[in-house]
């Protein structure tokens, strides 16, 4: 009996740890083949927050993103992401002295081409997009504007790991990539910022496919 209770308690704990993994399934339109110029998750900020069709080179709603607030998180909080539940955050400034500037530059690059406006709020505000540094070295994550309950808890979290920035340029490219996810872009295997792997660090900024994708979601400036 004691063992059964132990197993039940253990499985409850595991279920708890996997709590937000279900949110990954909501992004499945961009799983599988990534051989296209862009992929749309089917979530956006502003009008048509949850849209279809989505997927590889889908034609998005091209509707306004409106005012999207953002803030840097400097308090020690506990946040959840995918299979990592209640993980400790560090101050965003742990990432390095150019990190804020490069995030702002990345946001500006999207703002220059797509119909959306970013507004920075004071540190630790519960903004639409919140930038965190997590106290582990796992992959970086950018969450879309999930509409569904449970996943909406982690909507707009952009999480960087605690590894030191190797260069301000590389962090700018990484920020473009993670913000791309938060705005609704999935991975592709073509030479774009939304490509996985290291090739993208040789780019100066958004590539043709990224631009096509973001305009497909939000329309042109
Ligand atoms: Zn990615």
Short mmCIF file of N, CA and C in Angstrom, two decimals, residues 10-98:
data_model
loop_
_atom_site.label_atom_id
_atom_site.label_comp_id
_atom_site.label_asym_id
_atom_site.label_seq_id
_atom_site.Cartn_x
_atom_site.Cartn_y
_atom_site.Cartn_z
N UNK A 10 4.41 10.14 -6.91
CA UNK A 10 5.47 10.38 -7.88
C UNK A 10 4.88 10.74 -9.24
N UNK A 11 3.82 10.00 -9.66
CA UNK A 11 3.25 10.28 -10.98
C UNK A 11 2.55 11.64 -10.96
N UNK A 12 1.98 12.02 -9.81
CA UNK A 12 1.35 13.35 -9.71
C UNK A 12 2.42 14.43 -9.89
N UNK A 13 3.58 14.17 -9.32
CA UNK A 13 4.70 15.11 -9.39
C UNK A 13 5.18 15.25 -10.84
N UNK A 14 5.28 14.11 -11.53
CA UNK A 14 5.73 14.13 -12.93
C UNK A 14 4.70 14.88 -13.79
N UNK A 15 3.40 14.60 -13.53
CA UNK A 15 2.34 15.26 -14.30
C UNK A 15 2.45 16.77 -14.11
N UNK A 16 2.76 17.15 -12.88
CA UNK A 16 2.89 18.56 -12.56
C UNK A 16 4.07 19.17 -13.34
N UNK A 17 5.18 18.43 -13.40
CA UNK A 17 6.34 18.92 -14.12
C UNK A 17 6.08 19.08 -15.61
N UNK A 18 5.18 18.25 -16.13
CA UNK A 18 4.90 18.30 -17.56
C UNK A 18 3.71 19.20 -17.89
N UNK A 19 3.27 19.92 -16.91
CA UNK A 19 2.04 20.70 -17.01
C UNK A 19 1.92 21.50 -18.31
N UNK A 20 2.99 22.17 -18.71
CA UNK A 20 2.89 23.07 -19.86
C UNK A 20 3.37 22.44 -21.16
N UNK A 21 3.69 21.16 -21.11
CA UNK A 21 4.12 20.51 -22.35
C UNK A 21 3.01 20.48 -23.39
N UNK A 22 1.76 20.44 -22.89
CA UNK A 22 0.60 20.43 -23.79
C UNK A 22 0.62 21.66 -24.69
N UNK A 23 1.22 22.73 -24.22
CA UNK A 23 1.25 23.97 -25.01
C UNK A 23 2.08 23.78 -26.28
N UNK A 24 3.09 22.91 -26.22
CA UNK A 24 3.90 22.63 -27.41
C UNK A 24 3.03 22.06 -28.53
N UNK A 25 2.06 21.22 -28.14
CA UNK A 25 1.21 20.58 -29.15
C UNK A 25 0.41 21.62 -29.93
N UNK A 26 0.13 22.73 -29.29
CA UNK A 26 -0.64 23.78 -29.97
C UNK A 26 0.18 24.44 -31.08
N UNK A 27 1.49 24.16 -31.07
CA UNK A 27 2.38 24.77 -32.07
C UNK A 27 2.71 23.78 -33.19
N UNK A 28 2.00 22.66 -33.21
CA UNK A 28 2.33 21.58 -34.16
C UNK A 28 2.27 21.96 -35.64
N UNK A 29 1.49 23.00 -36.05
CA UNK A 29 1.51 23.34 -37.48
C UNK A 29 2.92 23.62 -38.00
N UNK A 30 3.85 23.96 -37.11
CA UNK A 30 5.21 24.24 -37.56
C UNK A 30 6.17 23.10 -37.24
N UNK A 31 5.62 21.94 -36.87
CA UNK A 31 6.48 20.77 -36.68
C UNK A 31 6.52 20.03 -38.03
N UNK A 32 7.33 19.02 -38.15
CA UNK A 32 7.41 18.28 -39.42
C UNK A 32 8.26 19.01 -40.42
N UNK A 33 7.82 19.03 -41.68
CA UNK A 33 8.63 19.67 -42.72
C UNK A 33 8.77 21.17 -42.46
N UNK A 34 10.00 21.65 -42.55
CA UNK A 34 10.23 23.08 -42.31
C UNK A 34 10.84 23.71 -43.56
N UNK A 35 10.67 23.04 -44.67
CA UNK A 35 11.28 23.50 -45.91
C UNK A 35 10.39 24.54 -46.60
N UNK A 36 10.36 25.71 -46.02
CA UNK A 36 9.57 26.81 -46.58
C UNK A 36 10.17 28.11 -46.10
N UNK A 37 9.67 29.23 -46.61
CA UNK A 37 10.24 30.53 -46.26
C UNK A 37 9.87 30.98 -44.85
N UNK A 38 8.67 30.56 -44.38
CA UNK A 38 8.24 30.93 -43.02
C UNK A 38 7.18 29.95 -42.56
N UNK A 39 6.93 29.94 -41.28
CA UNK A 39 5.86 29.11 -40.74
C UNK A 39 5.07 29.92 -39.71
N UNK A 40 3.75 29.83 -39.75
CA UNK A 40 2.89 30.57 -38.82
C UNK A 40 2.28 29.62 -37.79
N UNK A 41 2.49 29.95 -36.49
CA UNK A 41 1.93 29.12 -35.43
C UNK A 41 0.40 29.20 -35.38
N UNK A 42 -0.14 30.36 -35.79
CA UNK A 42 -1.60 30.54 -35.69
C UNK A 42 -2.01 31.39 -34.49
N UNK A 43 -1.03 32.05 -33.87
CA UNK A 43 -1.32 32.97 -32.75
C UNK A 43 -0.64 34.30 -33.03
N UNK A 44 -1.29 35.37 -32.65
CA UNK A 44 -0.69 36.71 -32.83
C UNK A 44 -1.17 37.64 -31.74
N UNK A 45 -0.61 38.84 -31.73
CA UNK A 45 -1.05 39.90 -30.82
C UNK A 45 -2.03 40.79 -31.57
N UNK A 46 -2.93 41.44 -30.84
CA UNK A 46 -3.90 42.33 -31.48
C UNK A 46 -5.08 41.55 -32.04
N UNK A 47 -5.61 42.04 -33.16
CA UNK A 47 -6.77 41.39 -33.78
C UNK A 47 -6.45 39.95 -34.21
N UNK A 48 -7.47 39.12 -34.32
CA UNK A 48 -7.32 37.72 -34.79
C UNK A 48 -6.26 36.97 -33.99
N UNK A 49 -6.33 37.07 -32.67
CA UNK A 49 -5.27 36.52 -31.82
C UNK A 49 -5.05 35.02 -32.04
N UNK A 50 -6.08 34.33 -32.47
CA UNK A 50 -6.01 32.88 -32.68
C UNK A 50 -6.54 32.66 -34.11
N UNK A 51 -5.67 32.38 -35.06
CA UNK A 51 -6.14 32.35 -36.45
C UNK A 51 -5.78 31.06 -37.20
N UNK A 52 -6.50 30.82 -38.25
CA UNK A 52 -6.22 29.71 -39.17
C UNK A 52 -6.50 30.24 -40.58
N UNK A 53 -5.93 29.68 -41.63
CA UNK A 53 -5.00 28.56 -41.59
C UNK A 53 -3.63 28.98 -41.02
N UNK A 54 -2.93 27.99 -40.48
CA UNK A 54 -1.57 28.22 -40.02
C UNK A 54 -0.66 27.19 -40.69
N UNK A 55 0.61 27.23 -40.34
CA UNK A 55 1.54 26.25 -40.91
C UNK A 55 2.52 26.87 -41.89
N UNK A 56 3.17 26.00 -42.65
CA UNK A 56 4.24 26.41 -43.55
C UNK A 56 3.69 27.27 -44.70
N UNK A 57 4.22 28.47 -44.81
CA UNK A 57 3.83 29.44 -45.85
C UNK A 57 2.33 29.66 -45.94
N UNK A 58 1.64 29.55 -44.78
CA UNK A 58 0.20 29.85 -44.74
C UNK A 58 0.00 31.35 -44.99
N UNK A 59 -1.15 31.69 -45.53
CA UNK A 59 -1.47 33.11 -45.72
C UNK A 59 -2.15 33.57 -44.42
N UNK A 60 -1.47 34.44 -43.69
CA UNK A 60 -1.98 34.90 -42.40
C UNK A 60 -3.04 35.99 -42.57
N UNK A 61 -3.60 36.47 -41.44
CA UNK A 61 -4.68 37.46 -41.50
C UNK A 61 -4.22 38.87 -41.88
N UNK A 62 -2.93 39.14 -41.82
CA UNK A 62 -2.38 40.49 -42.10
C UNK A 62 -3.18 41.56 -41.37
N UNK A 63 -3.44 41.32 -40.09
CA UNK A 63 -4.21 42.29 -39.30
C UNK A 63 -3.34 42.90 -38.20
N UNK A 64 -3.74 44.10 -37.78
CA UNK A 64 -2.91 44.91 -36.86
C UNK A 64 -2.55 44.18 -35.57
N UNK A 65 -1.32 44.40 -35.13
CA UNK A 65 -0.88 43.85 -33.85
C UNK A 65 -1.20 44.79 -32.70
N UNK A 66 -1.50 46.06 -33.05
CA UNK A 66 -1.83 47.05 -32.03
C UNK A 66 -0.63 47.39 -31.16
N UNK A 67 -0.90 47.83 -29.93
CA UNK A 67 0.15 48.18 -28.99
C UNK A 67 0.53 46.94 -28.20
N UNK A 68 1.78 46.56 -28.27
CA UNK A 68 2.26 45.37 -27.55
C UNK A 68 3.23 45.86 -26.48
N UNK A 69 2.88 45.65 -25.21
CA UNK A 69 3.76 46.10 -24.13
C UNK A 69 4.83 45.05 -23.86
N UNK A 70 5.97 45.52 -23.36
CA UNK A 70 7.02 44.58 -22.98
C UNK A 70 7.80 45.12 -21.79
N UNK A 71 8.45 44.22 -21.08
CA UNK A 71 9.29 44.65 -19.94
C UNK A 71 10.36 43.62 -19.66
N UNK A 72 11.41 44.10 -19.02
CA UNK A 72 12.49 43.22 -18.57
C UNK A 72 12.21 42.82 -17.13
N UNK A 73 12.43 41.56 -16.86
CA UNK A 73 12.14 41.04 -15.52
C UNK A 73 13.45 40.94 -14.74
N UNK A 74 13.50 41.63 -13.60
CA UNK A 74 14.74 41.64 -12.83
C UNK A 74 14.56 40.99 -11.45
N UNK A 75 13.31 40.74 -11.07
CA UNK A 75 13.06 40.10 -9.77
C UNK A 75 13.33 38.60 -9.87
N UNK A 76 13.61 38.00 -8.74
CA UNK A 76 13.70 36.54 -8.73
C UNK A 76 12.28 36.00 -8.61
N UNK A 77 11.87 35.35 -9.69
CA UNK A 77 10.52 34.77 -9.70
C UNK A 77 10.63 33.28 -9.98
N UNK A 78 9.53 32.61 -9.92
CA UNK A 78 9.51 31.20 -10.34
C UNK A 78 8.54 31.12 -11.50
N UNK A 79 9.03 30.66 -12.64
CA UNK A 79 8.16 30.58 -13.81
C UNK A 79 8.21 29.17 -14.38
N UNK A 80 7.21 28.86 -15.20
CA UNK A 80 7.13 27.53 -15.79
C UNK A 80 7.29 27.63 -17.29
N UNK A 81 7.86 26.59 -17.86
CA UNK A 81 8.05 26.57 -19.31
C UNK A 81 8.17 25.13 -19.76
N UNK A 82 7.42 24.74 -20.77
CA UNK A 82 7.45 23.37 -21.27
C UNK A 82 7.43 22.37 -20.12
N UNK A 83 8.50 21.57 -20.02
CA UNK A 83 8.53 20.55 -18.98
C UNK A 83 9.26 21.03 -17.73
N UNK A 84 9.58 22.30 -17.70
CA UNK A 84 10.29 22.82 -16.53
C UNK A 84 9.31 23.65 -15.72
N UNK A 85 9.03 23.19 -14.53
CA UNK A 85 7.98 23.79 -13.73
C UNK A 85 8.59 24.58 -12.58
N UNK A 86 8.10 25.81 -12.40
CA UNK A 86 8.55 26.66 -11.29
C UNK A 86 10.07 26.76 -11.19
N UNK A 87 10.67 27.25 -12.27
CA UNK A 87 12.12 27.43 -12.30
C UNK A 87 12.47 28.85 -11.85
N UNK A 88 13.59 28.97 -11.18
CA UNK A 88 14.03 30.28 -10.66
C UNK A 88 14.55 31.18 -11.77
N UNK A 89 14.16 32.42 -11.75
CA UNK A 89 14.72 33.37 -12.70
C UNK A 89 15.80 34.22 -12.03
N UNK A 90 16.70 34.73 -12.88
CA UNK A 90 17.72 35.68 -12.42
C UNK A 90 17.29 37.06 -12.92
N UNK A 91 18.00 38.08 -12.52
CA UNK A 91 17.72 39.39 -13.09
C UNK A 91 18.09 39.36 -14.58
N UNK A 92 17.29 40.01 -15.42
CA UNK A 92 17.60 40.06 -16.85
C UNK A 92 19.01 40.63 -17.07
N UNK A 93 19.43 41.52 -16.22
CA UNK A 93 20.73 42.18 -16.40
C UNK A 93 21.92 41.23 -16.23
N UNK A 94 21.66 40.04 -15.70
CA UNK A 94 22.72 39.03 -15.61
C UNK A 94 23.22 38.65 -17.01
N UNK A 95 22.39 38.93 -18.01
CA UNK A 95 22.71 38.50 -19.38
C UNK A 95 23.84 39.35 -19.97
N UNK A 96 24.06 40.52 -19.41
CA UNK A 96 25.17 41.35 -19.91
C UNK A 96 24.72 42.76 -20.24
N UNK A 97 25.69 43.65 -20.41
CA UNK A 97 25.39 45.07 -20.49
C UNK A 97 24.70 45.47 -21.80
N UNK A 98 24.87 44.70 -22.88
CA UNK A 98 24.20 45.11 -24.13
C UNK A 98 22.87 44.39 -24.34
#
